Amino acid sequence: MFQIGDKVVHPMHGAGIIDSIVDERINGKTQAYYVFRMPVNGLVLKIPTANSNAVGLRAVVDPAFADAVIDSLSDLKIDMTSNWNRRYRENLERLKSGDLYEVARVIKCLMIRDAQRGLSTGERKMLHSAKQIFISEVVLAKNVPYGDIEGRLNASLMCEGA
């Protein structure tokens, strides 16, 4: 169970801090919720504490792991199918996994695809979401400004011509 002040990651929304744990009564049943605030865009979510594992809520990675992921971007292997629908579904599953390496794979795949052929509107939105998820976690893990991590991410991917 997480505590107030813990830095956590929601697979589809990114990283934030647990502001409070509240009890709410819905349909006659009282349930505890984490009130989860994202510092980057101000989004506030309520996640049932009993469902937090099923949702994929997890602690933010440590700073050394975050650095290792960024440093390994150029060596990260990606699978890029030409079928838009299949590629979209595979990338969505990677995002849902909540794994920082998988989120990095989505970013790399879509940035390379964008440089080669451009992206559809759906893939462009997915790339934006993946970057937000990735950067929000690294920002909280390393306690550095958003722009620094965004610049570092873009520089790592630009080195290989993405």
PDB file of N, CA, C and O in Angstrom, residues 21-26 28-34 46-52:
ATOM      1  N   ILE A  21      -5.352  10.003   0.917  1.00  0.00           N
ATOM      2  CA  ILE A  21      -6.107   8.757   0.803  1.00  0.00           C
ATOM      3  C   ILE A  21      -7.455   9.057   1.449  1.00  0.00           C
ATOM      4  O   ILE A  21      -7.513   9.450   2.617  1.00  0.00           O
ATOM      5  N   VAL A  22      -8.509   8.951   0.645  1.00  0.00           N
ATOM      6  CA  VAL A  22      -9.839   9.328   1.131  1.00  0.00           C
ATOM      7  C   VAL A  22     -10.801   8.152   1.046  1.00  0.00           C
ATOM      8  O   VAL A  22     -10.618   7.251   0.226  1.00  0.00           O
ATOM      9  N   ASP A  23     -11.801   8.164   1.904  1.00  0.00           N
ATOM     10  CA  ASP A  23     -12.890   7.189   1.845  1.00  0.00           C
ATOM     11  C   ASP A  23     -14.081   7.872   1.198  1.00  0.00           C
ATOM     12  O   ASP A  23     -14.455   8.978   1.608  1.00  0.00           O
ATOM     13  N   GLU A  24     -14.649   7.219   0.191  1.00  0.00           N
ATOM     14  CA  GLU A  24     -15.835   7.758  -0.467  1.00  0.00           C
ATOM     15  C   GLU A  24     -16.901   6.684  -0.543  1.00  0.00           C
ATOM     16  O   GLU A  24     -16.599   5.507  -0.727  1.00  0.00           O
ATOM     17  N   ARG A  25     -18.112   7.138  -0.436  1.00  0.00           N
ATOM     18  CA  ARG A  25     -19.254   6.225  -0.489  1.00  0.00           C
ATOM     19  C   ARG A  25     -19.896   6.343  -1.869  1.00  0.00           C
ATOM     20  O   ARG A  25     -20.389   7.406  -2.244  1.00  0.00           O
ATOM     21  N   ILE A  26     -19.878   5.249  -2.607  1.00  0.00           N
ATOM     22  CA  ILE A  26     -20.479   5.206  -3.938  1.00  0.00           C
ATOM     23  C   ILE A  26     -21.386   3.985  -4.010  1.00  0.00           C
ATOM     24  O   ILE A  26     -20.960   2.864  -3.697  1.00  0.00           O
ATOM     25  N   GLY A  28     -23.712   3.092  -2.069  1.00  0.00           N
ATOM     26  CA  GLY A  28     -23.887   2.477  -0.766  1.00  0.00           C
ATOM     27  C   GLY A  28     -22.674   1.731  -0.243  1.00  0.00           C
ATOM     28  O   GLY A  28     -22.729   1.121   0.819  1.00  0.00           O
ATOM     29  N   LYS A  29     -21.575   1.779  -0.959  1.00  0.00           N
ATOM     30  CA  LYS A  29     -20.364   1.057  -0.546  1.00  0.00           C
ATOM     31  C   LYS A  29     -19.229   2.061  -0.337  1.00  0.00           C
ATOM     32  O   LYS A  29     -18.949   2.883  -1.206  1.00  0.00           O
ATOM     33  N   THR A  30     -18.585   1.985   0.817  1.00  0.00           N
ATOM     34  CA  THR A  30     -17.460   2.872   1.124  1.00  0.00           C
ATOM     35  C   THR A  30     -16.166   2.207   0.678  1.00  0.00           C
ATOM     36  O   THR A  30     -15.931   1.029   0.943  1.00  0.00           O
ATOM     37  N   GLN A  31     -15.365   2.994   0.000  1.00  0.00           N
ATOM     38  CA  GLN A  31     -14.111   2.469  -0.536  1.00  0.00           C
ATOM     39  C   GLN A  31     -13.013   3.527  -0.368  1.00  0.00           C
ATOM     40  O   GLN A  31     -13.275   4.732  -0.479  1.00  0.00           O
ATOM     41  N   ALA A  32     -11.784   3.078  -0.137  1.00  0.00           N
ATOM     42  CA  ALA A  32     -10.643   3.990  -0.009  1.00  0.00           C
ATOM     43  C   ALA A  32     -10.063   4.271  -1.396  1.00  0.00           C
ATOM     44  O   ALA A  32      -9.987   3.380  -2.249  1.00  0.00           O
ATOM     45  N   TYR A  33      -9.668   5.523  -1.595  1.00  0.00           N
ATOM     46  CA  TYR A  33      -9.090   5.955  -2.870  1.00  0.00           C
ATOM     47  C   TYR A  33      -7.787   6.704  -2.631  1.00  0.00           C
ATOM     48  O   TYR A  33      -7.675   7.483  -1.686  1.00  0.00           O
ATOM     49  N   TYR A  34      -6.826   6.471  -3.536  1.00  0.00           N
ATOM     50  CA  TYR A  34      -5.645   7.325  -3.571  1.00  0.00           C
ATOM     51  C   TYR A  34      -6.026   8.552  -4.384  1.00  0.00           C
ATOM     52  O   TYR A  34      -6.591   8.430  -5.476  1.00  0.00           O
ATOM     53  N   LYS A  46      -8.476   9.763  -8.969  1.00  0.00           N
ATOM     54  CA  LYS A  46      -8.796   8.980  -7.776  1.00  0.00           C
ATOM     55  C   LYS A  46      -8.768   7.522  -8.201  1.00  0.00           C
ATOM     56  O   LYS A  46      -9.486   7.115  -9.113  1.00  0.00           O
ATOM     57  N   ILE A  47      -7.924   6.759  -7.525  1.00  0.00           N
ATOM     58  CA  ILE A  47      -7.750   5.348  -7.856  1.00  0.00           C
ATOM     59  C   ILE A  47      -8.108   4.525  -6.627  1.00  0.00           C
ATOM     60  O   ILE A  47      -7.523   4.735  -5.557  1.00  0.00           O
ATOM     61  N   PRO A  48      -9.043   3.578  -6.764  1.00  0.00           N
ATOM     62  CA  PRO A  48      -9.375   2.732  -5.610  1.00  0.00           C
ATOM     63  C   PRO A  48      -8.134   1.993  -5.116  1.00  0.00           C
ATOM     64  O   PRO A  48      -7.410   1.391  -5.906  1.00  0.00           O
ATOM     65  N   THR A  49      -7.878   2.060  -3.814  1.00  0.00           N
ATOM     66  CA  THR A  49      -6.684   1.407  -3.272  1.00  0.00           C
ATOM     67  C   THR A  49      -6.727  -0.099  -3.520  1.00  0.00           C
ATOM     68  O   THR A  49      -5.693  -0.705  -3.783  1.00  0.00           O
ATOM     69  N   ALA A  50      -7.918  -0.689  -3.483  1.00  0.00           N
ATOM     70  CA  ALA A  50      -8.048  -2.130  -3.690  1.00  0.00           C
ATOM     71  C   ALA A  50      -7.724  -2.534  -5.126  1.00  0.00           C
ATOM     72  O   ALA A  50      -7.310  -3.668  -5.374  1.00  0.00           O
ATOM     73  N   ASN A  51      -7.868  -1.618  -6.077  1.00  0.00           N
ATOM     74  CA  ASN A  51      -7.626  -1.926  -7.489  1.00  0.00           C
ATOM     75  C   ASN A  51      -6.288  -1.391  -7.994  1.00  0.00           C
ATOM     76  O   ASN A  51      -6.013  -1.473  -9.189  1.00  0.00           O
ATOM     77  N   SER A  52      -5.480  -0.837  -7.134  1.00  0.00           N
ATOM     78  CA  SER A  52      -4.259  -0.181  -7.599  1.00  0.00           C
ATOM     79  C   SER A  52      -3.312  -1.140  -8.320  1.00  0.00           C
ATOM     80  O   SER A  52      -2.678  -0.757  -9.303  1.00  0.00           O
TER      81      SER A  52
END
